[in-house]
């Protein structure tokens, strides 16, 4: 147990959990917000060497460009709407994995909804985005109701008062995952009002993930899709 | 400016604002929660002497009985659902003052909705109560939509996530006053989730009063009804 | 739109949502905490008349006895550990509906875990309770790991810091629903620390319901079990 | 329900609620804070094509210039004090729609008060601004009292402790809408102290909107003015 | 440093700070809320033996009777409006110590205002109580303005939104001490809205003590009165 | 994985962690607050059978009597000041385990300080209690400074603003453990002000446990005393 | 009551309260944080024209330079440590107005302590600054105790846990005004821990102003100094 | 007590506590966040002159360069991972002072873990860093368990839900100090969820320091190591 205290530890001790995909069947996301381009490049490089997909969230276009400049040989792609960086390419989508709808109440929820969709795509699940079906214009939601009946899982992203998943869960029997979004001002700044609205919901059986946690909602969806029977069940 | 400091001041210095009805056209509610039966009896007695209606909120049946025992000559009536005490009788209702609907999402909101209705009745305004039109069972609300179009003002009481006034204000053009109700548990305990949900609402033009403030919503409604033209306007 | 304002509205306007079982396949729980024995008895009586199961949560033994005295002809049963009242008898459990484990970290979480188990039993789903598998004694949890691999859904109830669902979701690939429990003192009083710990969890795909919401976790579980293929899917 | 997951969805699914003006009689504001110039330009362009007024809030002068550069053919006007963008020109003001006063306690409340005034102007309602009538210098407010008696609706913007609407509602019988403003420091930072002060107000019938929500206050005012009788009522 | 750990320590180690009156010129209040009658009786007995005045706050009538039964020989007096217990008698009031006005907005603030007045009386300062001069009925306050000009210190107790001290400090140049009071409901429950309103006040030079801390306001007033020159200054 | 869902699970699944004493060298406390006398009696009975000490916190005298009536054969002792129940007798204290001082600022902190002392006594550590050494009367603390220099560990319990451990840690070099106490009112109600004051302390190296967690402070102290060399170290 | 809604109101309606100095004897501070250089220049120009001192707080060096460029003819002086702008020169200090000490616990409190000192200087009161007398190094404070006994008023600025005014008020009998400072991190970020520590203080008679409100503390001090007898009293 | 109020006080009154190292055996850290390069340079210069080690935390590379430019003669070293500045060189590490492990759950905790390690190195204690042993991948922690048994003190840094120290303290008997880290988003933003999770921990004897307070954890560790017997004890 000796270590040189005057040396600057940076990332050398970052030990990637490469067994997670095997154990849980999920790609471990790299949370890009507090990491430098240098840290991201090193982690992606090591995942690549291990034959794993790299999926980094909360990466701006500028930071993505800086990462690409550091590891130009790797096939990185940045998705600006989702603010994510993926390497190498996404796998082909497999319709047998299930049908997922990602809904949101407004354009401002787009980054979170897109992160959710992309995280599912990393696992071969194609999800449909339905933007602007918020509750203030209820008819827009009711128009889509029949189409939504065919989905296996519904993921509803909402900021402000976060009423969308409540209304959905009162109308449809599928699993509904609420994702509070940190848009808004005053009491809704930071997403707390939306989070509390979803948790307090009087609609039965709505579950919730952390504010802005599109990746988490996608992983919860994957856990649920794993129950759909047939080949999926053997994977576990 | 001398006063006997060793004397116990109780209510002798309570100066009632008897001009308020003249100035604002509103009965001043007596907030009964922290007052003893003795204090309530004295205040009601003095209002009676001044020819004013007494309207006390948050009075339990037990406390009401104790007040009645102290001033048996006065025509007190206790409304248990609204937890209010009124003396003397309510004025006759005047349909010309306007049409008001008081809506709520569940039986637990009944005390607040009833306080609202009773406070309006103290001013001659008959309001209709519509209980159990919450958003988790949206069809119940949509069934009533045509009836609601004829109301002048909508007052929506809701606990839990408080989505009812948002949905109403997205569907109808009238003034909508949201009253958060302190029922619920976990994040909705105390009514904060409902309050924040209403304030954060994406429906335009929804206004809000304090948690459980049925009296306040009624007074806001009176202020609005005062604009309905005709005789009302001259009163100001 | 006229209503007698001086009449005491109690429960006459309580309109039960009898279509919910059809629409969502879920029994609507009656939240017993703020309701009187009288209110509960009326609601149960009307559900009985409609041929529906009545499931009331947060009912103490005393209140249950009072309800039973009001409607002695009905086959009510009170479950003290779960603090719930059910009428008539629970349906037979159907193993084909899926395997569910309800875990908790301590004896103090028992009421919430039992409410979860009972709410599932109301829908014919038999769930196994595993108490005292908290993270402070990690070996107790690791001992059960193989048994847990066969469950379809894991529901983890935890107060204090709420770490149990995080550890579970890091070890197993199934859907994990976290239920924060309002036991604890100081910063964990009211269950907020557990709720935030679960939402902030670094384990991917954990979803959460409101504090103490055992019924809600059970309904979320039912939504998920509905995906298990076969006969269940046709019900929708 | 198929969608190409690797495509970047931006705004193509943004579906504008063009029926809102018909249904509610209100222009839907575009919340500009989290939107890029590119997103704003597309939305304004589509509203223009549909013959609707575009009203975007929280748009800085820089962002307004960027929007104008993207759609130079459209008659955009930026109002710097209100931080709003309007296209095409404001409608002529119609004195018959009612008299509104927008009051504020200090220069720092100007952006919110101006947004309120401008949102009313978008609907043909001319509102008078009265700045610097805060309660710390009570005489300034009392000097204006007679002028205020002629207004139909009073909108009071206040930061810090937010006492202005309380004092107003204690003196005058009209509808008073409080708008908490997020100016201040320490306990008043973010506007929570003003919001809570207004909600807790002992003045009867004061209603409140979210912090800084000038647009919301204006829409609430429009709903109220709709009751003023005559031609307005037929519009609904 | 040895102590018998299995012994029950109760009050034997309670060491009273008998030098405080000398050092600060202030009686140390005994906070009665969490103390048993037995603990209070012991402390009062020891103060009596040391020739000191005992002043215990937050003592109900029931607890006061129990204390009196334990030490019947001592000249205890209970002040029910102030919820305080004093022994032996209050000193004679000394007009030369200064003129103090204690104002409050409503009957519900009476316990705190009375505790303030009584704590001053323990030091020979006679303070005048003015109840029901809240800001919702501003004219009542303005009527008293001239009388208030002669006071040395103004202490303003207020619950709800706590605007009274703000209005006072905007009108008068004396020291104004705000005491938030824990009456109210919803956002004002517990006194936080009043506290924040006073701290956020735009009136210059208002200072604040903890919620319900009438004793603290009285002691702050004593510190200020000590500056009034003449004999007082020599006491320090 | 089958379990009878209609059976009432109470305590049969409560699995005690009897290995903890071996693994950590610490008695596991039974948190008595939310447990019934019946639950406590069962747990104590089983610990007794396993030859383990039972230590239950937050047990009132009434509940202790009820437990004793259920298991009259067991040598239970209740410590009223600490609100704890111990069975069988405390071990003899071993001076070689180290010197500990438990300090507190007032009589109201006594229950927490006593729980700390008793939890140490359960492990053979005799700790000295020093009550009423709060910072408002600094000289009382300074008088004891030399005596405190001989302690191995200082545990400081404080409510209100919680300044005692800060002052101690600024004067002495030993480990100082702060225990916030939930006494106080207004902003200090519930102990949050004391907790935050200790965490924010500018004195270097102060550590903190949860509010009112006397047992936790004692266990932290045991962990530290385990480092004192000699025989203690071999125990691990 | 007509106003051109399409005109941009900026500052034309800003009505300065020029009577405040007469009424309260206090200069009204201009809160510079949210104001532009342009707004500041206009206000200062008008105060100058009215013969009043201008005192603007929270003005950075950059903004001060911009103001100076706009109104080069005026004798502006910027005080960088206090972040304030004053025009014209400060009045001569008058020792007869009283002796004030402004204390602080650390260099980071300097801006607030300096603002306090400067605001007093604007009224002819010279205050002594004593920096770095925090409680973690108690001896530094005790060394100064005798010097502090001669002050009329003590103003104590403190961030982190804010214990300085508590210790002061426990040792000295003068008025003590606590100013919480928004320095710190974690639980002390924003100054809330210091504010609550001061309000919760067990030292009798400590009063508090808003976080970082050096100006407010100075004005409270002026109100107190006004009682010092002699010529001051006549001014009121 | 006279001071020139119009002079700008900056740092001249900053009095360093040079006796602290003697009294407590700890270097006083300079909190660099709110200090300018100029202020830092002056303080370091004076410490250097007094023969003391200077240790400044939260100093960016840019600010470090600016400080170095101001005092080029001093042997400053900046540690970028720890964001600290040290002058002169670190002392040699002394293995006899004890064995310390600093653990963390992720790369984002690196700055805090490194600050802890460096603060220990300033006192001659070499601590080993173990990054990425978070609880979501429990096996990584269990793999290290035997190595951790030989440490004297364990310091666990964790953001998000902060479960790492709970798991550690449930497995090992040594002192465990938890350091919450302000990384995360939504409910974990700012580190409050991690802090509350650690305080609420069901693992016995875990103590906690403020969010991000790596220096504080190191000082607490030094206090504990001082008990390790032998030569260390004489130092006190």
Short mmCIF file of N, CA and C in Angstrom, two decimals, chain H residues 5-124:
data_model
loop_
_atom_site.label_atom_id
_atom_site.label_comp_id
_atom_site.label_asym_id
_atom_site.label_seq_id
_atom_site.Cartn_x
_atom_site.Cartn_y
_atom_site.Cartn_z
N UNK H 5 -12.06 55.55 7.03
CA UNK H 5 -13.09 54.79 6.32
C UNK H 5 -13.00 54.88 4.82
N UNK H 6 -12.35 55.88 4.33
CA UNK H 6 -12.35 56.01 2.87
C UNK H 6 -11.18 55.25 2.24
N UNK H 7 -10.35 54.62 3.06
CA UNK H 7 -9.23 53.84 2.53
C UNK H 7 -9.72 52.46 2.14
N UNK H 8 -9.12 51.92 1.09
CA UNK H 8 -9.51 50.59 0.67
C UNK H 8 -8.70 49.53 1.41
N UNK H 9 -9.34 48.86 2.33
CA UNK H 9 -8.67 47.77 3.03
C UNK H 9 -8.67 46.56 2.12
N UNK H 10 -7.57 45.97 1.93
CA UNK H 10 -7.54 44.73 1.15
C UNK H 10 -7.05 43.59 2.03
N UNK H 11 -5.75 43.48 2.16
CA UNK H 11 -5.29 42.29 2.85
C UNK H 11 -4.44 42.65 4.05
N UNK H 12 -4.29 43.94 4.26
CA UNK H 12 -3.33 44.34 5.28
C UNK H 12 -3.74 43.83 6.65
N UNK H 13 -5.01 43.62 6.82
CA UNK H 13 -5.46 43.16 8.12
C UNK H 13 -5.57 41.65 8.20
N UNK H 14 -5.26 40.98 7.12
CA UNK H 14 -5.29 39.52 7.16
C UNK H 14 -4.21 39.02 8.10
N UNK H 15 -4.61 38.50 9.23
CA UNK H 15 -3.62 38.03 10.19
C UNK H 15 -3.58 36.51 10.16
N UNK H 16 -2.47 35.97 9.73
CA UNK H 16 -2.36 34.52 9.59
C UNK H 16 -2.24 33.87 10.97
N UNK H 17 -2.83 32.70 11.06
CA UNK H 17 -2.80 31.98 12.34
C UNK H 17 -1.58 31.07 12.36
N UNK H 18 -0.44 31.66 12.58
CA UNK H 18 0.80 30.90 12.47
C UNK H 18 0.99 29.92 13.63
N UNK H 19 0.21 30.09 14.69
CA UNK H 19 0.35 29.15 15.80
C UNK H 19 -0.41 27.85 15.58
N UNK H 20 -1.20 27.78 14.53
CA UNK H 20 -2.04 26.59 14.40
C UNK H 20 -1.23 25.30 14.28
N UNK H 21 -0.16 25.35 13.51
CA UNK H 21 0.64 24.14 13.36
C UNK H 21 1.13 23.66 14.73
N UNK H 22 1.55 24.60 15.57
CA UNK H 22 1.98 24.22 16.91
C UNK H 22 0.81 23.67 17.72
N UNK H 23 -0.29 24.38 17.71
CA UNK H 23 -1.41 24.02 18.59
C UNK H 23 -2.08 22.72 18.14
N UNK H 24 -2.36 22.63 16.86
CA UNK H 24 -3.12 21.47 16.37
C UNK H 24 -2.27 20.49 15.57
N UNK H 25 -1.04 20.88 15.22
CA UNK H 25 -0.24 19.99 14.39
C UNK H 25 -0.74 19.89 12.97
N UNK H 26 -1.42 20.94 12.50
CA UNK H 26 -1.99 20.91 11.15
C UNK H 26 -1.66 22.19 10.39
N UNK H 27 -1.34 22.01 9.12
CA UNK H 27 -1.16 23.15 8.24
C UNK H 27 -2.54 23.76 7.96
N UNK H 28 -2.63 25.08 8.04
CA UNK H 28 -3.90 25.74 7.72
C UNK H 28 -3.99 25.92 6.20
N UNK H 29 -5.02 25.33 5.62
CA UNK H 29 -5.17 25.47 4.17
C UNK H 29 -5.66 26.87 3.83
N UNK H 30 -5.22 27.37 2.68
CA UNK H 30 -5.72 28.64 2.14
C UNK H 30 -6.77 28.28 1.11
N UNK H 31 -7.99 28.72 1.34
CA UNK H 31 -9.07 28.39 0.41
C UNK H 31 -8.96 29.33 -0.78
N UNK H 32 -8.54 28.80 -1.93
CA UNK H 32 -8.16 29.66 -3.04
C UNK H 32 -9.30 30.15 -3.92
N UNK H 33 -10.48 29.57 -3.75
CA UNK H 33 -11.55 29.80 -4.73
C UNK H 33 -11.91 31.28 -4.89
N UNK H 34 -12.15 31.96 -3.81
CA UNK H 34 -12.60 33.35 -3.89
C UNK H 34 -11.46 34.35 -3.77
N UNK H 35 -10.22 33.88 -3.78
CA UNK H 35 -9.10 34.82 -3.63
C UNK H 35 -8.47 35.10 -4.98
N UNK H 36 -7.99 36.33 -5.14
CA UNK H 36 -7.29 36.70 -6.37
C UNK H 36 -5.85 36.18 -6.30
N UNK H 37 -5.21 36.14 -7.47
CA UNK H 37 -3.80 35.74 -7.51
C UNK H 37 -2.99 36.66 -6.61
N UNK H 38 -3.35 37.92 -6.60
CA UNK H 38 -2.64 38.89 -5.78
C UNK H 38 -2.77 38.55 -4.30
N UNK H 39 -3.97 38.24 -3.85
CA UNK H 39 -4.16 37.88 -2.44
C UNK H 39 -3.40 36.61 -2.10
N UNK H 40 -3.45 35.63 -2.99
CA UNK H 40 -2.73 34.38 -2.73
C UNK H 40 -1.23 34.61 -2.62
N UNK H 41 -0.71 35.41 -3.53
CA UNK H 41 0.74 35.64 -3.51
C UNK H 41 1.18 36.29 -2.21
N UNK H 42 0.40 37.26 -1.73
CA UNK H 42 0.77 37.92 -0.48
C UNK H 42 0.77 36.94 0.69
N UNK H 43 -0.28 36.11 0.77
CA UNK H 43 -0.38 35.18 1.89
C UNK H 43 0.76 34.16 1.85
N UNK H 44 1.04 33.62 0.65
CA UNK H 44 2.11 32.62 0.54
C UNK H 44 3.45 33.25 0.91
N UNK H 45 3.63 34.46 0.47
CA UNK H 45 4.89 35.15 0.77
C UNK H 45 5.08 35.28 2.29
N UNK H 46 4.05 35.64 2.96
CA UNK H 46 4.18 35.82 4.41
C UNK H 46 4.37 34.50 5.13
N UNK H 47 3.68 33.45 4.67
CA UNK H 47 3.89 32.13 5.29
C UNK H 47 5.34 31.69 5.09
N UNK H 48 5.83 31.89 3.88
CA UNK H 48 7.22 31.55 3.56
C UNK H 48 8.17 32.26 4.54
N UNK H 49 7.92 33.54 4.73
CA UNK H 49 8.78 34.33 5.63
C UNK H 49 8.72 33.78 7.05
N UNK H 50 7.60 33.22 7.42
CA UNK H 50 7.45 32.67 8.77
C UNK H 50 7.93 31.23 8.86
N UNK H 51 8.45 30.70 7.73
CA UNK H 51 8.96 29.34 7.76
C UNK H 51 7.88 28.27 7.72
N UNK H 52 6.69 28.65 7.26
CA UNK H 52 5.57 27.70 7.23
C UNK H 52 5.32 27.19 5.81
N UNK H 53 4.78 25.98 5.72
CA UNK H 53 4.33 25.45 4.45
C UNK H 53 3.04 26.16 4.04
N UNK H 54 2.95 26.51 2.77
CA UNK H 54 1.69 27.09 2.24
C UNK H 54 0.98 26.03 1.43
N UNK H 55 -0.31 25.84 1.69
CA UNK H 55 -1.12 24.84 0.98
C UNK H 55 -2.44 25.49 0.59
N UNK H 56 -2.56 25.81 -0.71
CA UNK H 56 -3.76 26.50 -1.17
C UNK H 56 -4.60 25.56 -2.02
N UNK H 57 -5.88 25.45 -1.72
CA UNK H 57 -6.78 24.56 -2.45
C UNK H 57 -7.59 25.35 -3.48
N UNK H 58 -8.17 24.62 -4.43
CA UNK H 58 -9.06 25.19 -5.45
C UNK H 58 -8.40 26.32 -6.24
N UNK H 59 -7.21 26.02 -6.71
CA UNK H 59 -6.46 26.98 -7.52
C UNK H 59 -6.32 26.39 -8.92
N UNK H 60 -6.88 27.08 -9.90
CA UNK H 60 -6.78 26.60 -11.28
C UNK H 60 -5.36 26.77 -11.80
N UNK H 61 -5.08 26.11 -12.93
CA UNK H 61 -3.74 26.25 -13.53
C UNK H 61 -3.47 27.70 -13.90
N UNK H 62 -4.49 28.39 -14.38
CA UNK H 62 -4.30 29.78 -14.80
C UNK H 62 -3.96 30.64 -13.58
N UNK H 63 -4.68 30.48 -12.50
CA UNK H 63 -4.41 31.30 -11.33
C UNK H 63 -3.05 30.95 -10.73
N UNK H 64 -2.70 29.67 -10.79
CA UNK H 64 -1.40 29.26 -10.27
C UNK H 64 -0.27 29.94 -11.04
N UNK H 65 -0.44 30.01 -12.35
CA UNK H 65 0.58 30.68 -13.16
C UNK H 65 0.67 32.16 -12.79
N UNK H 66 -0.47 32.77 -12.55
CA UNK H 66 -0.48 34.19 -12.19
C UNK H 66 0.21 34.41 -10.84
N UNK H 67 -0.02 33.50 -9.90
CA UNK H 67 0.65 33.62 -8.60
C UNK H 67 2.15 33.47 -8.77
N UNK H 68 2.55 32.47 -9.56
CA UNK H 68 3.98 32.21 -9.77
C UNK H 68 4.66 33.43 -10.39
N UNK H 69 3.93 34.12 -11.27
CA UNK H 69 4.51 35.32 -11.90
C UNK H 69 4.71 36.44 -10.88
N UNK H 70 3.87 36.45 -9.84
CA UNK H 70 3.98 37.52 -8.84
C UNK H 70 5.10 37.27 -7.84
N UNK H 71 5.33 36.00 -7.51
CA UNK H 71 6.39 35.66 -6.55
C UNK H 71 7.30 34.60 -7.15
N UNK H 72 8.05 35.01 -8.22
CA UNK H 72 8.83 34.02 -8.98
C UNK H 72 9.95 33.37 -8.16
N UNK H 73 10.37 34.01 -7.08
CA UNK H 73 11.49 33.46 -6.33
C UNK H 73 11.09 32.27 -5.46
N UNK H 74 9.80 32.13 -5.21
CA UNK H 74 9.38 31.06 -4.28
C UNK H 74 9.20 29.74 -5.02
N UNK H 75 9.52 28.63 -4.34
CA UNK H 75 9.44 27.29 -4.97
C UNK H 75 8.01 26.76 -4.96
N UNK H 76 7.15 27.34 -5.77
CA UNK H 76 5.75 26.92 -5.83
C UNK H 76 5.60 25.69 -6.70
N UNK H 77 4.70 24.78 -6.33
CA UNK H 77 4.35 23.70 -7.25
C UNK H 77 2.83 23.56 -7.30
N UNK H 78 2.31 23.49 -8.52
CA UNK H 78 0.86 23.30 -8.69
C UNK H 78 0.57 21.85 -9.03
N UNK H 79 -0.44 21.27 -8.39
CA UNK H 79 -0.86 19.90 -8.64
C UNK H 79 -2.20 19.96 -9.36
N UNK H 80 -2.20 19.78 -10.67
CA UNK H 80 -3.46 20.05 -11.42
C UNK H 80 -4.61 19.10 -11.05
N UNK H 81 -4.33 17.82 -10.82
CA UNK H 81 -5.44 16.92 -10.50
C UNK H 81 -6.09 17.33 -9.19
N UNK H 82 -5.28 17.77 -8.24
CA UNK H 82 -5.82 18.18 -6.94
C UNK H 82 -6.21 19.65 -6.93
N UNK H 83 -5.89 20.40 -7.96
CA UNK H 83 -6.14 21.84 -8.06
C UNK H 83 -5.56 22.59 -6.87
N UNK H 84 -4.36 22.18 -6.43
CA UNK H 84 -3.73 22.79 -5.25
C UNK H 84 -2.36 23.35 -5.59
N UNK H 85 -1.97 24.29 -4.77
CA UNK H 85 -0.68 24.96 -4.90
C UNK H 85 0.05 24.75 -3.59
N UNK H 86 1.33 24.27 -3.66
CA UNK H 86 2.10 24.00 -2.45
C UNK H 86 3.43 24.72 -2.54
N UNK H 87 3.88 25.24 -1.40
CA UNK H 87 5.19 25.89 -1.37
C UNK H 87 5.73 25.80 0.05
N UNK H 88 6.95 25.47 0.34
CA UNK H 88 7.92 24.92 -0.62
C UNK H 88 7.60 23.44 -0.86
N UNK H 89 8.57 22.61 -1.05
CA UNK H 89 8.33 21.20 -1.40
C UNK H 89 7.61 20.46 -0.27
N UNK H 90 6.94 19.36 -0.63
CA UNK H 90 6.29 18.49 0.36
C UNK H 90 7.37 17.85 1.24
N UNK H 91 7.07 17.60 2.50
CA UNK H 91 8.03 16.90 3.35
C UNK H 91 8.15 15.45 2.90
N UNK H 92 9.21 14.80 3.32
CA UNK H 92 9.36 13.37 3.04
C UNK H 92 8.25 12.61 3.74
N UNK H 93 7.76 11.56 3.13
CA UNK H 93 6.69 10.81 3.78
C UNK H 93 7.28 9.87 4.83
N UNK H 94 6.56 9.71 5.92
CA UNK H 94 7.04 8.93 7.06
C UNK H 94 6.09 7.74 7.26
N UNK H 95 6.50 6.55 6.85
CA UNK H 95 5.60 5.39 6.93
C UNK H 95 5.10 5.13 8.35
N UNK H 96 5.85 5.57 9.35
CA UNK H 96 5.44 5.32 10.72
C UNK H 96 4.17 6.09 11.11
N UNK H 97 3.82 7.11 10.31
CA UNK H 97 2.64 7.89 10.68
C UNK H 97 1.34 7.15 10.42
N UNK H 98 1.40 6.06 9.67
CA UNK H 98 0.19 5.26 9.47
C UNK H 98 -0.13 5.01 8.02
N UNK H 99 -1.04 4.08 7.79
CA UNK H 99 -1.43 3.68 6.44
C UNK H 99 -2.84 4.17 6.15
N UNK H 100 -2.99 4.89 5.07
CA UNK H 100 -4.29 5.49 4.74
C UNK H 100 -4.65 5.12 3.30
N UNK H 101 -5.90 4.73 3.08
CA UNK H 101 -6.38 4.51 1.72
C UNK H 101 -7.47 5.53 1.40
N UNK H 102 -7.33 6.16 0.24
CA UNK H 102 -8.33 7.12 -0.24
C UNK H 102 -9.04 6.47 -1.43
N UNK H 103 -10.34 6.16 -1.28
CA UNK H 103 -11.07 5.44 -2.33
C UNK H 103 -12.07 6.36 -3.00
N UNK H 104 -12.38 6.07 -4.27
CA UNK H 104 -13.43 6.86 -4.91
C UNK H 104 -14.16 6.03 -5.92
N UNK H 105 -15.36 6.50 -6.25
CA UNK H 105 -16.23 5.72 -7.12
C UNK H 105 -16.08 6.02 -8.59
N UNK H 106 -15.37 7.07 -8.95
CA UNK H 106 -15.32 7.38 -10.37
C UNK H 106 -14.30 8.45 -10.68
N UNK H 107 -13.98 8.59 -11.95
CA UNK H 107 -13.00 9.58 -12.39
C UNK H 107 -13.40 10.98 -11.95
N UNK H 108 -14.69 11.25 -11.89
CA UNK H 108 -15.14 12.60 -11.56
C UNK H 108 -14.83 12.97 -10.12
N UNK H 109 -14.57 11.98 -9.28
CA UNK H 109 -14.22 12.27 -7.89
C UNK H 109 -12.73 12.55 -7.73
N UNK H 110 -11.97 12.44 -8.81
CA UNK H 110 -10.52 12.55 -8.72
C UNK H 110 -10.03 13.84 -8.06
N UNK H 111 -10.57 15.02 -8.41
CA UNK H 111 -10.04 16.24 -7.78
C UNK H 111 -10.14 16.19 -6.26
N UNK H 112 -11.24 15.69 -5.74
CA UNK H 112 -11.40 15.66 -4.29
C UNK H 112 -10.49 14.61 -3.66
N UNK H 113 -10.42 13.45 -4.28
CA UNK H 113 -9.55 12.40 -3.75
C UNK H 113 -8.08 12.85 -3.76
N UNK H 114 -7.70 13.54 -4.84
CA UNK H 114 -6.31 14.01 -4.93
C UNK H 114 -6.02 15.10 -3.90
N UNK H 115 -6.98 15.99 -3.66
CA UNK H 115 -6.78 17.02 -2.63
C UNK H 115 -6.57 16.36 -1.27
N UNK H 116 -7.33 15.32 -1.00
CA UNK H 116 -7.18 14.59 0.26
C UNK H 116 -5.77 14.00 0.36
N UNK H 117 -5.36 13.32 -0.69
CA UNK H 117 -4.05 12.68 -0.68
C UNK H 117 -2.93 13.71 -0.50
N UNK H 118 -3.06 14.85 -1.20
CA UNK H 118 -2.02 15.87 -1.14
C UNK H 118 -1.98 16.53 0.24
N UNK H 119 -3.15 16.75 0.83
CA UNK H 119 -3.18 17.36 2.16
C UNK H 119 -2.50 16.46 3.17
N UNK H 120 -2.66 15.14 3.01
CA UNK H 120 -1.96 14.21 3.90
C UNK H 120 -0.45 14.26 3.63
N UNK H 121 -0.09 14.33 2.36
CA UNK H 121 1.34 14.38 2.01
C UNK H 121 2.01 15.62 2.62
N UNK H 122 1.27 16.71 2.75
CA UNK H 122 1.83 17.92 3.39
C UNK H 122 2.24 17.66 4.84
N UNK H 123 1.71 16.59 5.42
CA UNK H 123 2.04 16.25 6.81
C UNK H 123 2.86 14.98 6.89
N UNK H 124 3.44 14.55 5.74
CA UNK H 124 4.31 13.38 5.76
C UNK H 124 3.58 12.06 5.74
#
